[in-house]
PDB file of C-alpha atoms in Angstrom:
ATOM      1  CA  MET A   1     101.135  98.965 102.375  1.00 41.00           C
ATOM      2  CA  PHE A   2     104.307  98.873 105.026  1.00 46.00           C
ATOM      3  CA  ALA A   3     106.041 101.423 104.066  1.00 46.00           C
ATOM      4  CA  ILE A   4     104.650 103.289 105.923  1.00 49.00           C
ATOM      5  CA  ASP A   5     107.310 106.569 106.209  1.00 57.00           C
ATOM      6  CA  ASN A   6     108.789 105.450 109.153  1.00 59.00           C
ATOM      7  CA  PHE A   7     108.929 109.088 110.803  1.00 58.00           C
ATOM      8  CA  CYS A   8     105.685 109.298 110.653  1.00 60.00           C
ATOM      9  CA  TYR A   9     105.209 105.776 111.980  1.00 63.00           C
ATOM     10  CA  VAL A  10     107.795 106.760 114.700  1.00 59.00           C
ATOM     11  CA  TRP A  11     105.867 109.827 116.347  1.00 58.00           C
ATOM     12  CA  TYR A  12     102.215 108.051 116.268  1.00 61.00           C
ATOM     13  CA  LYS A  13     104.052 104.921 118.365  1.00 58.00           C
ATOM     14  CA  ILE A  14     105.131 108.051 120.804  1.00 55.00           C
ATOM     15  CA  VAL A  15     102.235 109.610 120.899  1.00 55.00           C
ATOM     16  CA  MET A  16      99.657 106.720 120.594  1.00 56.00           C
ATOM     17  CA  PHE A  17     101.505 104.695 123.325  1.00 58.00           C
ATOM     18  CA  ASN A  18     103.699 107.474 125.674  1.00 57.00           C
ATOM     19  CA  GLN A  19     106.974 105.339 124.535  1.00 70.00           C
ATOM     20  CA  LYS A  20     109.931 107.501 126.652  1.00 83.00           C
ATOM     21  CA  ILE A  21     111.326 109.797 124.378  1.00 89.00           C
ATOM     22  CA  TYR A  22     114.943 110.910 125.094  1.00 93.00           C
ATOM     23  CA  THR A  23     117.057 113.394 124.045  1.00 95.00           C
ATOM     24  CA  PRO A  24     120.497 113.433 122.589  1.00 96.00           C
ATOM     25  CA  GLU A  25     123.248 113.098 125.654  1.00 96.00           C
ATOM     26  CA  GLN A  26     121.380 110.797 126.658  1.00 95.00           C
ATOM     27  CA  VAL A  27     121.584 108.344 123.780  1.00 93.00           C
ATOM     28  CA  ALA A  28     124.425 109.360 122.945  1.00 95.00           C
ATOM     29  CA  GLU A  29     125.253 107.781 126.341  1.00 93.00           C
ATOM     30  CA  ILE A  30     123.090 105.083 126.127  1.00 89.00           C
ATOM     31  CA  LEU A  31     124.652 104.146 122.766  1.00 88.00           C
ATOM     32  CA  GLN A  32     128.088 104.674 124.238  1.00 91.00           C
ATOM     33  CA  LEU A  33     128.814 107.652 121.173  1.00 93.00           C
ATOM     34  CA  SER A  34     130.009 110.775 121.480  1.00 96.00           C
ATOM     35  CA  LYS A  35     127.163 113.436 121.340  1.00 96.00           C
ATOM     36  CA  ASN A  36     129.173 115.007 118.296  1.00 96.00           C
ATOM     37  CA  THR A  37     128.806 111.416 116.331  1.00 95.00           C
ATOM     38  CA  VAL A  38     124.760 111.238 117.579  1.00 94.00           C
ATOM     39  CA  TYR A  39     123.891 114.723 116.204  1.00 95.00           C
ATOM     40  CA  GLN A  40     126.061 113.113 112.389  1.00 93.00           C
ATOM     41  CA  LEU A  41     123.453 110.242 113.477  1.00 88.00           C
ATOM     42  CA  ILE A  42     120.645 112.551 113.135  1.00 89.00           C
ATOM     43  CA  ASN A  43     121.600 114.687 110.449  1.00 89.00           C
ATOM     44  CA  ARG A  44     121.949 111.562 107.971  1.00 83.00           C
ATOM     45  CA  GLY A  45     118.637 110.204 109.047  1.00 79.00           C
ATOM     46  CA  GLU A  46     120.072 107.121 111.106  1.00 78.00           C
ATOM     47  CA  ILE A  47     118.768 107.794 114.353  1.00 85.00           C
ATOM     48  CA  VAL A  48     115.172 109.667 113.421  1.00 82.00           C
ATOM     49  CA  ALA A  49     114.723 112.678 116.154  1.00 88.00           C
ATOM     50  CA  LYS A  50     112.450 115.191 116.315  1.00 88.00           C
ATOM     51  CA  LYS A  51     113.515 119.768 116.187  1.00 90.00           C
ATOM     52  CA  ILE A  52     111.577 120.964 119.013  1.00 91.00           C
ATOM     53  CA  GLY A  53     112.860 124.888 118.262  1.00 93.00           C
ATOM     54  CA  LYS A  54     117.039 124.467 119.206  1.00 92.00           C
ATOM     55  CA  VAL A  55     116.299 121.343 120.591  1.00 94.00           C
ATOM     56  CA  TYR A  56     116.387 117.280 119.404  1.00 95.00           C
ATOM     57  CA  ARG A  57     114.312 114.867 121.231  1.00 93.00           C
ATOM     58  CA  ILE A  58     114.380 111.367 120.294  1.00 91.00           C
ATOM     59  CA  PRO A  59     111.995 108.831 120.397  1.00 84.00           C
ATOM     60  CA  ALA A  60     113.080 105.236 121.964  1.00 82.00           C
ATOM     61  CA  VAL A  61     112.182 103.533 119.286  1.00 77.00           C
ATOM     62  CA  SER A  62     114.350 105.046 116.477  1.00 80.00           C
ATOM     63  CA  LEU A  63     117.267 103.793 117.820  1.00 83.00           C
ATOM     64  CA  PHE A  64     116.022 100.757 116.564  1.00 78.00           C
ATOM     65  CA  PHE A  65     117.102 100.986 114.078  1.00 79.00           C
ATOM     66  CA  THR A  66     120.815 102.143 114.870  1.00 78.00           C
ATOM     67  CA  LEU A  67     121.232  98.830 116.952  1.00 81.00           C
ATOM     68  CA  THR A  68     119.582  95.966 114.942  1.00 84.00           C
ATOM     69  CA  GLY A  69     119.645  97.630 111.399  1.00 85.00           C
ATOM     70  CA  LEU A  70     115.883  97.080 110.604  1.00 89.00           C
ATOM     71  CA  ASP A  71     113.224 100.044 110.941  1.00 85.00           C
ATOM     72  CA  TYR A  72     111.264  99.273 113.921  1.00 83.00           C
ATOM     73  CA  ASP A  73     108.600  97.498 111.886  1.00 88.00           C
ATOM     74  CA  LEU A  74     110.628  95.013 110.642  1.00 92.00           C
ATOM     75  CA  TYR A  75     112.187  94.530 113.707  1.00 90.00           C
ATOM     76  CA  GLN A  76     108.530  93.885 114.920  1.00 90.00           C
ATOM     77  CA  ALA A  77     107.567  91.593 111.932  1.00 95.00           C
ATOM     78  CA  GLU A  78     111.018  89.785 111.641  1.00 95.00           C
ATOM     79  CA  GLN A  79     110.022  89.185 115.618  1.00 94.00           C
ATOM     80  CA  LYS A  80     106.865  87.481 114.559  1.00 95.00           C
ATOM     81  CA  ASP A  81     108.400  85.051 111.446  1.00 97.00           C
ATOM     82  CA  LEU A  82     111.067  84.330 114.363  1.00 96.00           C
ATOM     83  CA  LYS A  83     108.877  82.618 116.233  1.00 95.00           C
ATOM     84  CA  GLU A  84     107.521  80.110 114.217  1.00 96.00           C
ATOM     85  CA  ILE A  85     110.784  79.377 112.332  1.00 97.00           C
ATOM     86  CA  PRO A  86     111.444  76.590 114.554  1.00 96.00           C
ATOM     87  CA  ARG A  87     108.657  74.352 113.580  1.00 96.00           C
ATOM     88  CA  ILE A  88     109.088  75.282 110.450  1.00 97.00           C
ATOM     89  CA  GLN A  89     112.253  74.699 110.404  1.00 96.00           C
ATOM     90  CA  ARG A  90     112.609  70.648 111.949  1.00 96.00           C
ATOM     91  CA  GLU A  91     109.667  69.832 109.204  1.00 96.00           C
ATOM     92  CA  ILE A  92     111.897  71.676 106.384  1.00 96.00           C
ATOM     93  CA  SER A  93     115.235  69.219 107.257  1.00 95.00           C
ATOM     94  CA  LYS A  94     112.708  66.421 107.424  1.00 94.00           C
ATOM     95  CA  VAL A  95     111.180  67.085 104.475  1.00 95.00           C
ATOM     96  CA  ARG A  96     114.489  67.171 102.176  1.00 93.00           C
ATOM     97  CA  LEU A  97     116.325  64.286 103.545  1.00 91.00           C
ATOM     98  CA  SER A  98     112.936  62.334 102.339  1.00 88.00           C
ATOM     99  CA  LEU A  99     113.322  63.656  99.085  1.00 80.00           C
TER     100      LEU A  99
ATOM    101  CA  MET B   1     111.215  99.959  81.544  1.00 58.00           C
ATOM    102  CA  LYS B   2     113.189  99.578  84.876  1.00 67.00           C
ATOM    103  CA  ARG B   3     113.731  95.717  85.165  1.00 78.00           C
ATOM    104  CA  LYS B   4     112.009  93.839  88.341  1.00 87.00           C
ATOM    105  CA  ILE B   5     114.588  92.734  91.489  1.00 93.00           C
ATOM    106  CA  THR B   6     114.673  89.194  91.030  1.00 96.00           C
ATOM    107  CA  ALA B   7     115.052  87.363  94.207  1.00 97.00           C
ATOM    108  CA  PHE B   8     114.995  83.164  94.923  1.00 98.00           C
ATOM    109  CA  VAL B   9     112.334  82.387  98.339  1.00 98.00           C
ATOM    110  CA  ASP B  10     113.594  79.324 100.672  1.00 98.00           C
ATOM    111  CA  SER B  11     110.897  77.260 101.240  1.00 97.00           C
ATOM    112  CA  ASP B  12     110.351  78.506 105.123  1.00 97.00           C
ATOM    113  CA  VAL B  13     109.836  82.264 104.037  1.00 98.00           C
ATOM    114  CA  VAL B  14     107.017  80.579 102.141  1.00 98.00           C
ATOM    115  CA  ILE B  15     105.251  78.747 105.153  1.00 98.00           C
ATOM    116  CA  SER B  16     105.921  81.580 107.107  1.00 97.00           C
ATOM    117  CA  SER B  17     103.916  83.867 105.061  1.00 97.00           C
ATOM    118  CA  LEU B  18     101.530  81.616 104.692  1.00 97.00           C
ATOM    119  CA  ILE B  19     101.588  81.616 108.685  1.00 96.00           C
ATOM    120  CA  SER B  20     101.246  85.460 109.363  1.00 95.00           C
ATOM    121  CA  LYS B  21     100.106  87.734 107.854  1.00 95.00           C
ATOM    122  CA  LEU B  22     102.099  90.469 110.434  1.00 95.00           C
ATOM    123  CA  GLY B  23     105.591  88.957 109.595  1.00 96.00           C
ATOM    124  CA  ALA B  24     108.009  90.581 107.371  1.00 97.00           C
ATOM    125  CA  ALA B  25     108.584  86.882 104.723  1.00 97.00           C
ATOM    126  CA  TYR B  26     103.859  87.550 104.106  1.00 97.00           C
ATOM    127  CA  PHE B  27     105.300  91.270 103.941  1.00 96.00           C
ATOM    128  CA  LEU B  28     108.181  90.691 101.608  1.00 96.00           C
ATOM    129  CA  ILE B  29     106.264  87.898  99.959  1.00 95.00           C
ATOM    130  CA  ASN B  30     103.029  90.744  99.071  1.00 91.00           C
ATOM    131  CA  GLU B  31     105.513  92.688  97.001  1.00 90.00           C
ATOM    132  CA  THR B  32     104.134  93.293  93.741  1.00 86.00           C
ATOM    133  CA  SER B  33     107.169  95.116  92.458  1.00 88.00           C
ATOM    134  CA  LEU B  34     109.301  91.941  92.023  1.00 93.00           C
ATOM    135  CA  LYS B  35     110.152  88.493  90.710  1.00 95.00           C
ATOM    136  CA  PHE B  36     110.240  85.466  93.322  1.00 97.00           C
ATOM    137  CA  PHE B  37     110.986  82.268  92.226  1.00 98.00           C
ATOM    138  CA  ILE B  38     111.104  79.097  93.667  1.00 97.00           C
ATOM    139  CA  SER B  39     111.581  75.500  91.568  1.00 97.00           C
ATOM    140  CA  ASN B  40     109.536  72.975  90.979  1.00 96.00           C
ATOM    141  CA  ILE B  41     111.811  71.049  94.007  1.00 96.00           C
ATOM    142  CA  SER B  42     110.941  73.509  96.529  1.00 96.00           C
ATOM    143  CA  LEU B  43     107.323  73.183  95.444  1.00 96.00           C
ATOM    144  CA  LYS B  44     107.545  69.884  96.332  1.00 95.00           C
ATOM    145  CA  GLU B  45     108.762  70.171  99.638  1.00 96.00           C
ATOM    146  CA  LEU B  46     106.143  73.214 100.063  1.00 97.00           C
ATOM    147  CA  LYS B  47     103.332  70.893  99.981  1.00 97.00           C
ATOM    148  CA  VAL B  48     104.690  68.246 102.175  1.00 97.00           C
ATOM    149  CA  VAL B  49     105.529  70.470 104.795  1.00 97.00           C
ATOM    150  CA  VAL B  50     101.866  72.717 104.158  1.00 97.00           C
ATOM    151  CA  LYS B  51     100.605  69.661 104.830  1.00 96.00           C
ATOM    152  CA  LYS B  52     102.204  68.055 107.911  1.00 95.00           C
ATOM    153  CA  LEU B  53     101.829  71.826 109.720  1.00 96.00           C
ATOM    154  CA  GLY B  54      97.929  71.008 108.872  1.00 96.00           C
ATOM    155  CA  LEU B  55      98.092  74.893 106.338  1.00 96.00           C
ATOM    156  CA  LYS B  56      95.658  74.573 103.795  1.00 94.00           C
ATOM    157  CA  ASN B  57      97.278  73.841 100.174  1.00 95.00           C
ATOM    158  CA  GLU B  58      94.952  75.741  99.220  1.00 96.00           C
ATOM    159  CA  ALA B  59      96.263  79.205  99.920  1.00 96.00           C
ATOM    160  CA  LEU B  60     100.204  77.235  99.315  1.00 97.00           C
ATOM    161  CA  GLU B  61      98.793  76.989  95.530  1.00 96.00           C
ATOM    162  CA  ARG B  62      97.470  80.825  95.476  1.00 96.00           C
ATOM    163  CA  LEU B  63     100.623  81.784  97.003  1.00 96.00           C
ATOM    164  CA  VAL B  64     102.749  80.193  93.810  1.00 96.00           C
ATOM    165  CA  LYS B  65     100.528  80.865  91.205  1.00 96.00           C
ATOM    166  CA  LYS B  66     100.142  84.350  92.502  1.00 94.00           C
ATOM    167  CA  GLN B  67     103.077  85.652  93.537  1.00 95.00           C
ATOM    168  CA  PHE B  68     105.957  82.909  92.176  1.00 97.00           C
ATOM    169  CA  TYR B  69     107.359  81.612  89.523  1.00 97.00           C
ATOM    170  CA  ILE B  70     108.890  77.842  88.917  1.00 97.00           C
ATOM    171  CA  THR B  71     113.130  77.023  87.800  1.00 96.00           C
ATOM    172  CA  SER B  72     112.692  73.315  86.394  1.00 96.00           C
ATOM    173  CA  LEU B  73     115.403  71.530  87.947  1.00 93.00           C
ATOM    174  CA  LYS B  74     116.362  68.077  86.353  1.00 85.00           C
ATOM    175  CA  THR B  75     114.925  65.553  90.068  1.00 73.00           C
ATOM    176  CA  ASP B  76     118.359  64.068  90.108  1.00 86.00           C
ATOM    177  CA  LEU B  77     118.935  65.537  93.306  1.00 88.00           C
ATOM    178  CA  LYS B  78     122.618  62.996  93.273  1.00 90.00           C
ATOM    179  CA  LYS B  79     124.245  65.238  91.043  1.00 92.00           C
ATOM    180  CA  ILE B  80     122.554  68.410  91.982  1.00 94.00           C
ATOM    181  CA  GLU B  81     124.166  67.124  95.708  1.00 92.00           C
ATOM    182  CA  GLU B  82     127.617  66.599  93.883  1.00 93.00           C
ATOM    183  CA  LYS B  83     127.917  69.832  92.257  1.00 94.00           C
ATOM    184  CA  TYR B  84     126.652  72.799  94.922  1.00 95.00           C
ATOM    185  CA  LYS B  85     127.435  70.289  98.616  1.00 93.00           C
ATOM    186  CA  ASP B  86     130.741  73.291  99.275  1.00 95.00           C
ATOM    187  CA  TYR B  87     128.083  76.119  98.899  1.00 97.00           C
ATOM    188  CA  VAL B  88     125.485  73.996 101.819  1.00 97.00           C
ATOM    189  CA  MET B  89     126.652  73.291 105.045  1.00 95.00           C
ATOM    190  CA  ASP B  90     122.880  70.730 105.163  1.00 93.00           C
ATOM    191  CA  ILE B  91     123.216  68.487 101.513  1.00 94.00           C
ATOM    192  CA  ASN B  92     120.346  68.114 101.708  1.00 94.00           C
ATOM    193  CA  ASP B  93     119.845  72.020 101.394  1.00 95.00           C
ATOM    194  CA  SER B  94     121.876  72.442  97.797  1.00 96.00           C
ATOM    195  CA  HIS B  95     119.037  71.818  95.977  1.00 96.00           C
ATOM    196  CA  ILE B  96     118.279  75.945  97.096  1.00 97.00           C
ATOM    197  CA  ILE B  97     121.856  76.909  95.316  1.00 97.00           C
ATOM    198  CA  ALA B  98     120.651  74.822  92.003  1.00 96.00           C
ATOM    199  CA  GLY B  99     117.383  75.968  92.413  1.00 97.00           C
ATOM    200  CA  VAL B 100     119.790  79.899  92.760  1.00 97.00           C
ATOM    201  CA  VAL B 101     122.063  80.162  90.201  1.00 96.00           C
ATOM    202  CA  LYS B 102     119.101  78.319  87.681  1.00 96.00           C
ATOM    203  CA  SER B 103     116.391  80.963  88.368  1.00 97.00           C
ATOM    204  CA  LYS B 104     119.369  84.030  87.353  1.00 95.00           C
ATOM    205  CA  VAL B 105     118.080  86.221  90.039  1.00 96.00           C
ATOM    206  CA  LYS B 106     120.354  88.730  92.719  1.00 94.00           C
ATOM    207  CA  PHE B 107     118.887  87.127  96.124  1.00 97.00           C
ATOM    208  CA  LEU B 108     118.439  84.365  98.019  1.00 97.00           C
ATOM    209  CA  ILE B 109     115.663  85.167 100.849  1.00 98.00           C
ATOM    210  CA  THR B 110     115.633  82.786 103.099  1.00 97.00           C
ATOM    211  CA  TYR B 111     115.806  83.082 107.279  1.00 97.00           C
ATOM    212  CA  ASN B 112     118.425  79.225 107.350  1.00 93.00           C
ATOM    213  CA  LEU B 113     121.132  81.841 106.692  1.00 93.00           C
ATOM    214  CA  ARG B 114     123.629  79.864 109.002  1.00 92.00           C
ATOM    215  CA  HIS B 115     122.891  76.969 106.680  1.00 93.00           C
ATOM    216  CA  PHE B 116     124.575  78.908 103.173  1.00 96.00           C
ATOM    217  CA  ASN B 117     128.160  78.998 102.601  1.00 95.00           C
ATOM    218  CA  VAL B 118     127.353  83.083 102.071  1.00 94.00           C
ATOM    219  CA  ASP B 119     130.636  84.096 101.259  1.00 94.00           C
ATOM    220  CA  LYS B 120     131.766  81.578  98.744  1.00 95.00           C
ATOM    221  CA  ILE B 121     127.323  82.338  97.402  1.00 96.00           C
ATOM    222  CA  LYS B 122     128.736  85.961  96.974  1.00 95.00           C
ATOM    223  CA  ARG B 123     132.833  85.248  95.485  1.00 95.00           C
ATOM    224  CA  ASP B 124     131.305  82.627  93.155  1.00 96.00           C
ATOM    225  CA  PHE B 125     127.693  83.148  91.942  1.00 96.00           C
ATOM    226  CA  ASP B 126     127.516  87.119  93.285  1.00 95.00           C
ATOM    227  CA  ILE B 127     123.881  86.164  94.779  1.00 95.00           C
ATOM    228  CA  LEU B 128     123.192  88.589  98.022  1.00 95.00           C
ATOM    229  CA  ILE B 129     121.624  86.184 101.039  1.00 96.00           C
ATOM    230  CA  MET B 130     118.852  88.625 103.256  1.00 96.00           C
ATOM    231  CA  THR B 131     115.830  87.199 105.362  1.00 96.00           C
ATOM    232  CA  PRO B 132     112.829  88.865 104.538  1.00 97.00           C
ATOM    233  CA  ALA B 133     113.483  92.009 106.946  1.00 96.00           C
ATOM    234  CA  ARG B 134     116.626  92.987 106.055  1.00 95.00           C
ATOM    235  CA  PHE B 135     115.673  92.140 101.936  1.00 95.00           C
ATOM    236  CA  LEU B 136     112.997  94.837 103.149  1.00 95.00           C
ATOM    237  CA  GLN B 137     115.120  97.340 104.800  1.00 92.00           C
ATOM    238  CA  TYR B 138     117.583  97.074 101.874  1.00 91.00           C
ATOM    239  CA  LEU B 139     115.069  97.710  99.521  1.00 91.00           C
ATOM    240  CA  ARG B 140     114.028 100.874 101.565  1.00 87.00           C
ATOM    241  CA  SER B 141     117.398 102.506 100.473  1.00 81.00           C
ATOM    242  CA  LEU B 142     116.949 102.512  97.316  1.00 82.00           C
TER     243      LEU B 142
END
């Protein structure tokens, strides 16, 4: 259900929401990595990139995994939950105290 | 036949899944390829929390019936706290560890990571503690 193919999802977001796209050189600069490391991450699938002709282009959303350890959709889903978590945990703590 | 991955689910994740259908907790709990557990003590607290947060008890009952196995713990909380106090920061969370151990699962899914002694739990019981999103990410990597 939620397991939309990550690659398709990322490119869907770019097309639909006109998200920013980077070159590997720009990503290396942003993440403070060497250009070679960025290409290695692309080859390992840790950064989702699209090869257009001979060059790679990287959507901003695909940097999420590298930075957070989560795919973009999972990161968003977690953020959704985290908005309510303090309120939920407060109530649970109160109830556990009275068990 | 391939065995299902088993996980014990903390109450904050169960409640989260009832509040938002767009959250990681909801995605996880509705994942039918997994086997989820809560304990009888968790269920008791869930019923109270649901009421306090103004959620529908029927929704909780439906969810529990559909997605969870209930692990029965002896309700002597003092004994549970004594046995598992070293695994939690807040002694009132002890029953979660008791439930995890009794259920013989490999994962505890919670948003309350800071309240558990993650390293000691891993060392003594070989159980990993993760948030719902982190667990879903782990499942994608399999």
